[in-house]
PDB file of C-alpha atoms in Angstrom:
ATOM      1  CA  UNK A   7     -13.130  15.200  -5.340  1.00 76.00           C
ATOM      2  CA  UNK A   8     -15.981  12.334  -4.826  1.00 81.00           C
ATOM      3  CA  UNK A   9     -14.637   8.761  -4.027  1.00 79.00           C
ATOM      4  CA  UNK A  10     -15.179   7.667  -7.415  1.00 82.00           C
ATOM      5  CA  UNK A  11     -13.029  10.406  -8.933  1.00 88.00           C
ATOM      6  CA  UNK A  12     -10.729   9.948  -6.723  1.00 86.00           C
ATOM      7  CA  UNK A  13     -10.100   6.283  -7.115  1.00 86.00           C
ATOM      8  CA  UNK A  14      -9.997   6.840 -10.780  1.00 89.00           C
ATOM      9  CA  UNK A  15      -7.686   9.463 -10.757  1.00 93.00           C
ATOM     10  CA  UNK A  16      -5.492   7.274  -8.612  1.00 91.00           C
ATOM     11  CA  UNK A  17      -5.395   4.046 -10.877  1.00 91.00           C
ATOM     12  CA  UNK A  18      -4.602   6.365 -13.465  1.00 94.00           C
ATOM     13  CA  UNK A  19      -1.570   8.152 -12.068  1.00 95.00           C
ATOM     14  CA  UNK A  20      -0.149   5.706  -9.443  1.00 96.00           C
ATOM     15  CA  UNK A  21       2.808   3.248 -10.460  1.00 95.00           C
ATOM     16  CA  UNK A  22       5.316   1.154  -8.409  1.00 94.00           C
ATOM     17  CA  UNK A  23       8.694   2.384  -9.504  1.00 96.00           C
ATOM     18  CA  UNK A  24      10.349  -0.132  -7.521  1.00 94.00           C
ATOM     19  CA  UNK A  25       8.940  -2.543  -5.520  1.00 89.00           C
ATOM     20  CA  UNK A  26       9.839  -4.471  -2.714  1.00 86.00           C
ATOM     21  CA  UNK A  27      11.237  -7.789  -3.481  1.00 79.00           C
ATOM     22  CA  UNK A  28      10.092 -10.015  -0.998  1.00 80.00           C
ATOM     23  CA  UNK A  29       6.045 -10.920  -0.674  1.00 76.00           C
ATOM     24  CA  UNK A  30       4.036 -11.087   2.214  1.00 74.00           C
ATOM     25  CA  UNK A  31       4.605 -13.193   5.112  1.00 72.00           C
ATOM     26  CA  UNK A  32       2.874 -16.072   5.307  1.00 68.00           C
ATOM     27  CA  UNK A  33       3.112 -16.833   9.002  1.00 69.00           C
ATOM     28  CA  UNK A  34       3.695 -13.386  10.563  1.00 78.00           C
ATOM     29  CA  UNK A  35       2.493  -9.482   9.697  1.00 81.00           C
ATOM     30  CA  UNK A  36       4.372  -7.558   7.377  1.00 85.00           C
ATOM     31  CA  UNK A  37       5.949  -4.241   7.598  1.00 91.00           C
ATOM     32  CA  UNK A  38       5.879  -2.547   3.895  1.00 92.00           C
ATOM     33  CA  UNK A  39       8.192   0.795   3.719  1.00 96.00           C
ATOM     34  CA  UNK A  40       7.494   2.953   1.181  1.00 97.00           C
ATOM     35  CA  UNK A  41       8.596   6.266  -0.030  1.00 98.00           C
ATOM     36  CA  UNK A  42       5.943   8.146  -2.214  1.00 98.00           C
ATOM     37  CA  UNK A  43       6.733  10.856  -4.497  1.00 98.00           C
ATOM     38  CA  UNK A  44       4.296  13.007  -6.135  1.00 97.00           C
ATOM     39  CA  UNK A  45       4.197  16.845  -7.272  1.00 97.00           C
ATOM     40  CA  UNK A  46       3.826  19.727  -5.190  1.00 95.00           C
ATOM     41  CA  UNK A  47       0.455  21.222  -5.818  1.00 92.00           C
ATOM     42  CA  UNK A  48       1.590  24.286  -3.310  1.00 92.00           C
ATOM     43  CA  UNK A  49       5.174  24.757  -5.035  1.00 90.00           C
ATOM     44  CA  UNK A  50       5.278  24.587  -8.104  1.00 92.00           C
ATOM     45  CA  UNK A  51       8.657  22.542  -9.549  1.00 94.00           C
ATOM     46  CA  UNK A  52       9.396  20.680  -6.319  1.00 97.00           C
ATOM     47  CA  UNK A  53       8.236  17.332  -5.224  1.00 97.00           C
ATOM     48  CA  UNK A  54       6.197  15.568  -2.279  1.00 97.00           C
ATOM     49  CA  UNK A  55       8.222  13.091  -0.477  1.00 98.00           C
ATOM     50  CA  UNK A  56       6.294  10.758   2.059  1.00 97.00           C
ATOM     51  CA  UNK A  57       7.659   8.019   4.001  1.00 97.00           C
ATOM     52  CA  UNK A  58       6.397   5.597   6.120  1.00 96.00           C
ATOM     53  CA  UNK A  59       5.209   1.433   6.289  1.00 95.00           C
ATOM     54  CA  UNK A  60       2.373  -0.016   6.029  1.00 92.00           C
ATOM     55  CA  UNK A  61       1.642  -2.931   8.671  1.00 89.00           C
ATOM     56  CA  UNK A  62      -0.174  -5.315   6.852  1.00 84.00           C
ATOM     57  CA  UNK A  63      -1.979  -8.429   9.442  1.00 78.00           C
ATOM     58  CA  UNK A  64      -0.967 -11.994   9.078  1.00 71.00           C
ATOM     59  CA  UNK A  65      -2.843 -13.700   6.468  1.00 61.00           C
ATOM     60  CA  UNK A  66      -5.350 -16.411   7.284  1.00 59.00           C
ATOM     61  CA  UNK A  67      -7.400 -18.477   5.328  1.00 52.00           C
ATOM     62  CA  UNK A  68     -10.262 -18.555   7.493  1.00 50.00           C
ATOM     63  CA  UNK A  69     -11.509 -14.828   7.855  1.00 51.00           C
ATOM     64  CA  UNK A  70     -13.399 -12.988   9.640  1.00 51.00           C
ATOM     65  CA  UNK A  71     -16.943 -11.925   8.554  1.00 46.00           C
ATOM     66  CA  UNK A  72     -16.211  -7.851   9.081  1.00 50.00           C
ATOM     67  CA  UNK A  73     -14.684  -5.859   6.255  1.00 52.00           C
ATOM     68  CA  UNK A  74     -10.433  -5.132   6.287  1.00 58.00           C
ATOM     69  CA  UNK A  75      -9.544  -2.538   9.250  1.00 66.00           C
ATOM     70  CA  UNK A  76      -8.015   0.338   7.654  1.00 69.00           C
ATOM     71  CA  UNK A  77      -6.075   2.945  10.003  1.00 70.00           C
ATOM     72  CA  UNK A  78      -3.254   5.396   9.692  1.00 73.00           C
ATOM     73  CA  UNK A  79      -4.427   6.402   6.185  1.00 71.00           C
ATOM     74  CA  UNK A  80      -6.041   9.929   7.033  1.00 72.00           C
ATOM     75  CA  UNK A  81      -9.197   8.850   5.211  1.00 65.00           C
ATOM     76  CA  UNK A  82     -11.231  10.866   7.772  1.00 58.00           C
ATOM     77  CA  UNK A  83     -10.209  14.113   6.418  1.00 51.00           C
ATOM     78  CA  UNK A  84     -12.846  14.295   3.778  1.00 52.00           C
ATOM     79  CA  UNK A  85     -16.309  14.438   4.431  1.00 54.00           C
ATOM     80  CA  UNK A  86     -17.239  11.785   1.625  1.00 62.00           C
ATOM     81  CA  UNK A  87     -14.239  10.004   1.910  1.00 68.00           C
ATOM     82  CA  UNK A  88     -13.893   7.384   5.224  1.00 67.00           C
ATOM     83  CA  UNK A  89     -12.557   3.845   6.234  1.00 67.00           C
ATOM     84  CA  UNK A  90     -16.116   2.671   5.604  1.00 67.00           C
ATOM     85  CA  UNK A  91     -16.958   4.193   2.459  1.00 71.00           C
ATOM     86  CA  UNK A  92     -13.423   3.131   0.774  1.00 68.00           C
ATOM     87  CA  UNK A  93     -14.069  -0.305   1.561  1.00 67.00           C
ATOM     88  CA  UNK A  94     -17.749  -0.446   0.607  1.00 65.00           C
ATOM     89  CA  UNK A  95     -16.658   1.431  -2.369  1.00 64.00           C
ATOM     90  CA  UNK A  96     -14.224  -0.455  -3.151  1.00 65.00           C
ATOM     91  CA  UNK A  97     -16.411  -4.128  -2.273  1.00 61.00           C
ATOM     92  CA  UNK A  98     -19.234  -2.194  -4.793  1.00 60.00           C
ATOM     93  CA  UNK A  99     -16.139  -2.502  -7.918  1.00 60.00           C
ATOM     94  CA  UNK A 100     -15.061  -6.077  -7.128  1.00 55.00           C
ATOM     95  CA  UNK A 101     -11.882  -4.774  -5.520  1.00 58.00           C
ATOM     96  CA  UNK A 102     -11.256  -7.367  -2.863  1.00 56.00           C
ATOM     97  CA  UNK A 103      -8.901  -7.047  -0.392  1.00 59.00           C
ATOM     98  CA  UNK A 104      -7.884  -9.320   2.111  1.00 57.00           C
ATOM     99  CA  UNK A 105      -9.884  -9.612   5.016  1.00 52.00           C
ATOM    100  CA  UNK A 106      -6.709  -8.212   7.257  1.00 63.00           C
ATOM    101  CA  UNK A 107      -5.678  -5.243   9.322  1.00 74.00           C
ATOM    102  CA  UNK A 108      -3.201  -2.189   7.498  1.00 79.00           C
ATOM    103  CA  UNK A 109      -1.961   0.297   9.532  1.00 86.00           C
ATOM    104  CA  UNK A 110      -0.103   3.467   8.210  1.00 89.00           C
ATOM    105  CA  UNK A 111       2.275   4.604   9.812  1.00 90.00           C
ATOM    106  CA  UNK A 112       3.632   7.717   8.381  1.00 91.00           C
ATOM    107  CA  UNK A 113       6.980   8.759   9.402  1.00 90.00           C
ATOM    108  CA  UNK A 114       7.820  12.090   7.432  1.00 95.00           C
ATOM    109  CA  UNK A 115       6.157  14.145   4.761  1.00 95.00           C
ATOM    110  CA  UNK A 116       9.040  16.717   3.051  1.00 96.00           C
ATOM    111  CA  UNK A 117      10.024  18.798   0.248  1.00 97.00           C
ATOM    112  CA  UNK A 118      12.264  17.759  -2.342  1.00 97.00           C
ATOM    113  CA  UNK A 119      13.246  20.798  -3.950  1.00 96.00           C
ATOM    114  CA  UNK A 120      13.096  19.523  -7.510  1.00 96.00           C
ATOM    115  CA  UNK A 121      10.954  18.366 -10.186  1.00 97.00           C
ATOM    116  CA  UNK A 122       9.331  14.956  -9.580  1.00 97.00           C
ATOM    117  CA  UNK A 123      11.326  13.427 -12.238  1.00 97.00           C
ATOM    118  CA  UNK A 124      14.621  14.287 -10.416  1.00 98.00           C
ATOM    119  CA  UNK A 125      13.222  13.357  -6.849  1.00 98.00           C
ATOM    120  CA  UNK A 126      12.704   9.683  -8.317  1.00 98.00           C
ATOM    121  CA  UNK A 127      15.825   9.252  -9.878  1.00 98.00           C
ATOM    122  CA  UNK A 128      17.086  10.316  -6.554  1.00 98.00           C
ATOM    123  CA  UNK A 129      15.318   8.241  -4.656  1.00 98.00           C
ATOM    124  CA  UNK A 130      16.130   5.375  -6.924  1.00 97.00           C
ATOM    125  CA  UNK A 131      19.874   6.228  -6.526  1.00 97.00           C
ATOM    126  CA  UNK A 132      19.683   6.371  -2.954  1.00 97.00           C
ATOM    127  CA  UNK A 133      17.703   2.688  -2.436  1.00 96.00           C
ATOM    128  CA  UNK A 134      20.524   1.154  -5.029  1.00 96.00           C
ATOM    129  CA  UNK A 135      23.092   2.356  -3.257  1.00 97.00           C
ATOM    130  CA  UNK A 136      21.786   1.224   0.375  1.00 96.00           C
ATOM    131  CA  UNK A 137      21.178  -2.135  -1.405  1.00 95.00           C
ATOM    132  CA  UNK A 138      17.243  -1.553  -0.016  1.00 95.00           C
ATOM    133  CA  UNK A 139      15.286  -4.283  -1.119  1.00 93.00           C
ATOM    134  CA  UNK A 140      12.351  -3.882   1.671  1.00 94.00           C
ATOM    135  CA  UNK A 141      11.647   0.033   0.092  1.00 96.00           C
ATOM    136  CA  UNK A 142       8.881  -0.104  -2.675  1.00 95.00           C
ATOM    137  CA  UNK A 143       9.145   3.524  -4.351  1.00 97.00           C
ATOM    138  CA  UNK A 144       5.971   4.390  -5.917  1.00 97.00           C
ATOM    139  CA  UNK A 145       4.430   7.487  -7.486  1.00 97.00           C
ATOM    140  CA  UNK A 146       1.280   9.131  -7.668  1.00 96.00           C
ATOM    141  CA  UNK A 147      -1.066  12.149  -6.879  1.00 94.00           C
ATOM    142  CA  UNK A 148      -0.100  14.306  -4.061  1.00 94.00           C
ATOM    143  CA  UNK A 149      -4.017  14.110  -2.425  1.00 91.00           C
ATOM    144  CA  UNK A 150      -4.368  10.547  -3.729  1.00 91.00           C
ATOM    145  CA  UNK A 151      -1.581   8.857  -1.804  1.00 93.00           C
ATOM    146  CA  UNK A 152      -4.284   6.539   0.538  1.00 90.00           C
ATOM    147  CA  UNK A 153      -5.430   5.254  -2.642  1.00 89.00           C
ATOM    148  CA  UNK A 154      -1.909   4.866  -3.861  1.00 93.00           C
ATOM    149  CA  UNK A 155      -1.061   2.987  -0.775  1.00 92.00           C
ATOM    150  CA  UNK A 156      -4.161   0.882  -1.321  1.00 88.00           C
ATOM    151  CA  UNK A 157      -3.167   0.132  -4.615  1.00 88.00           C
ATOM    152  CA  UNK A 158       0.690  -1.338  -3.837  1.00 90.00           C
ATOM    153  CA  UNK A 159      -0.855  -3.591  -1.114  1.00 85.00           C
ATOM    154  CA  UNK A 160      -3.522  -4.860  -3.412  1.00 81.00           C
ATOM    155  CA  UNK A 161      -0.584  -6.015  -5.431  1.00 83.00           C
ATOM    156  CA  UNK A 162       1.447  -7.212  -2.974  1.00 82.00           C
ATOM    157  CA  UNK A 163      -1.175  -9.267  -1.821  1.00 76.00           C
ATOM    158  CA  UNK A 164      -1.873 -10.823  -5.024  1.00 74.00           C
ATOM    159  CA  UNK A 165       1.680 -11.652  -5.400  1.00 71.00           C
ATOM    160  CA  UNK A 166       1.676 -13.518  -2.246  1.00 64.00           C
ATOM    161  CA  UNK A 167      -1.670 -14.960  -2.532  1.00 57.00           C
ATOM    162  CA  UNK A 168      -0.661 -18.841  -3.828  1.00 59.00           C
ATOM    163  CA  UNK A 169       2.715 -19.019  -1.668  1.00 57.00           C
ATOM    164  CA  UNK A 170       0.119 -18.229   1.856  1.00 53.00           C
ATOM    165  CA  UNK A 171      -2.216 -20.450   0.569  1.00 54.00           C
ATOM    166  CA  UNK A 172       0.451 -23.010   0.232  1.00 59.00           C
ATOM    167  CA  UNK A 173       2.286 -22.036   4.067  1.00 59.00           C
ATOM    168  CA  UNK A 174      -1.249 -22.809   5.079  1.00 57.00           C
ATOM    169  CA  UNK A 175      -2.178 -25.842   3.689  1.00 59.00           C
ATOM    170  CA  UNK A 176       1.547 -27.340   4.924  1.00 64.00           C
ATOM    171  CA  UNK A 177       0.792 -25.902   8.090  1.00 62.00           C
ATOM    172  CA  UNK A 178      -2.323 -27.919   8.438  1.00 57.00           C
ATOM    173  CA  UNK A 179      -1.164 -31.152   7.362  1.00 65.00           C
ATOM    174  CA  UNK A 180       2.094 -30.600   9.422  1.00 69.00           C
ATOM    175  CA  UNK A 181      -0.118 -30.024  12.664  1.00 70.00           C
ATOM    176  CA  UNK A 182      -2.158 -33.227  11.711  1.00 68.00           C
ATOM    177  CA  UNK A 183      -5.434 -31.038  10.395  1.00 61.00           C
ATOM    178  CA  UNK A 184      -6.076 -32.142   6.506  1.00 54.00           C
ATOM    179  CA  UNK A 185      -6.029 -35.216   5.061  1.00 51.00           C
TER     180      UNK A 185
END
């Protein structure tokens, strides 16, 4: 599948079934867990289950000139599909994302032996009754879970966007640098 396919395919068929509740940090780098679900394209009837965080940098208003540094997301597999042709790619579409570091770390990739619609409402049984509030559960296609991953920090970005701006701003005046 070319890039553009790909990222297609991904907006398509990715959704946040539960996201986390709290936004970025404003003055610190975030840790994002996630568990993705997705169907088994080798067994047929059972489910993907993928767990890990993503590491996203402290935010800054001032950034640097490079593009985002993107590691831990196994984009190197493909021939077509790299770090550097995601982000151009994705720079190409209007697809900004902050000028920050996210690093994957992926801590386990199992089975669920079910379909995927039982392997979410077990996973959404399982983060209710922990009380986790820090887990975003999100779906999505079992090859296209980079893009996926893309995809729930874009929004979790956005969300945080106007609260960093504001830590920023306060931060300045506080420390005697605006107005």
């Amino acid at each position: 599948m070319n890039l553009y396919d790909a990222w297609d395919q991904a907006l398509k068929t990715t959704e946040v079934l539960r996201p986390r509740i709290r936004g970025l940090s404003s003055s610190s780098s975030t840790k994002l867990p996630y568990v993705f679900l997705a169907e088994s394209s080798i067994n047929s009837g059972d489910s993907v289950v993928r767990r890990g965080e993503v590491e996203v940098g402290k935010p800054s208003i001032i950034l640097p000139s490079n593009l985002p540094q993107i590691t831990g997301f196994d984009f190197e597999d493909g021939e077509e599909i790299n770090p550097d042709a995601v982000m151009n790619f994705l720079l190409v579409r209007g697809v900004q994302i902050p000028s920050l570091k996210y690093n994957n770390l992926t801590s386990s990739v199992d089975i669920f032996e079910g379909k995927l619609s039982e392997a979410i409402k077990a996973h959404l049984k399982k983060l209710q009754r922990t009380e986790d509030t820090e887990t975003t559960l999100l779906t999505g296609g079992e090859s296209l879970w980079q893009f996926a991953l893309l995809i729930f920090i874009g929004l979790q970005a956005s969300r945080s966007a106007q609260s960093d701006f504001k830590y920023l701003i306060d931060e300045w005046r506080r420390k005697g640098g605006l107005f």
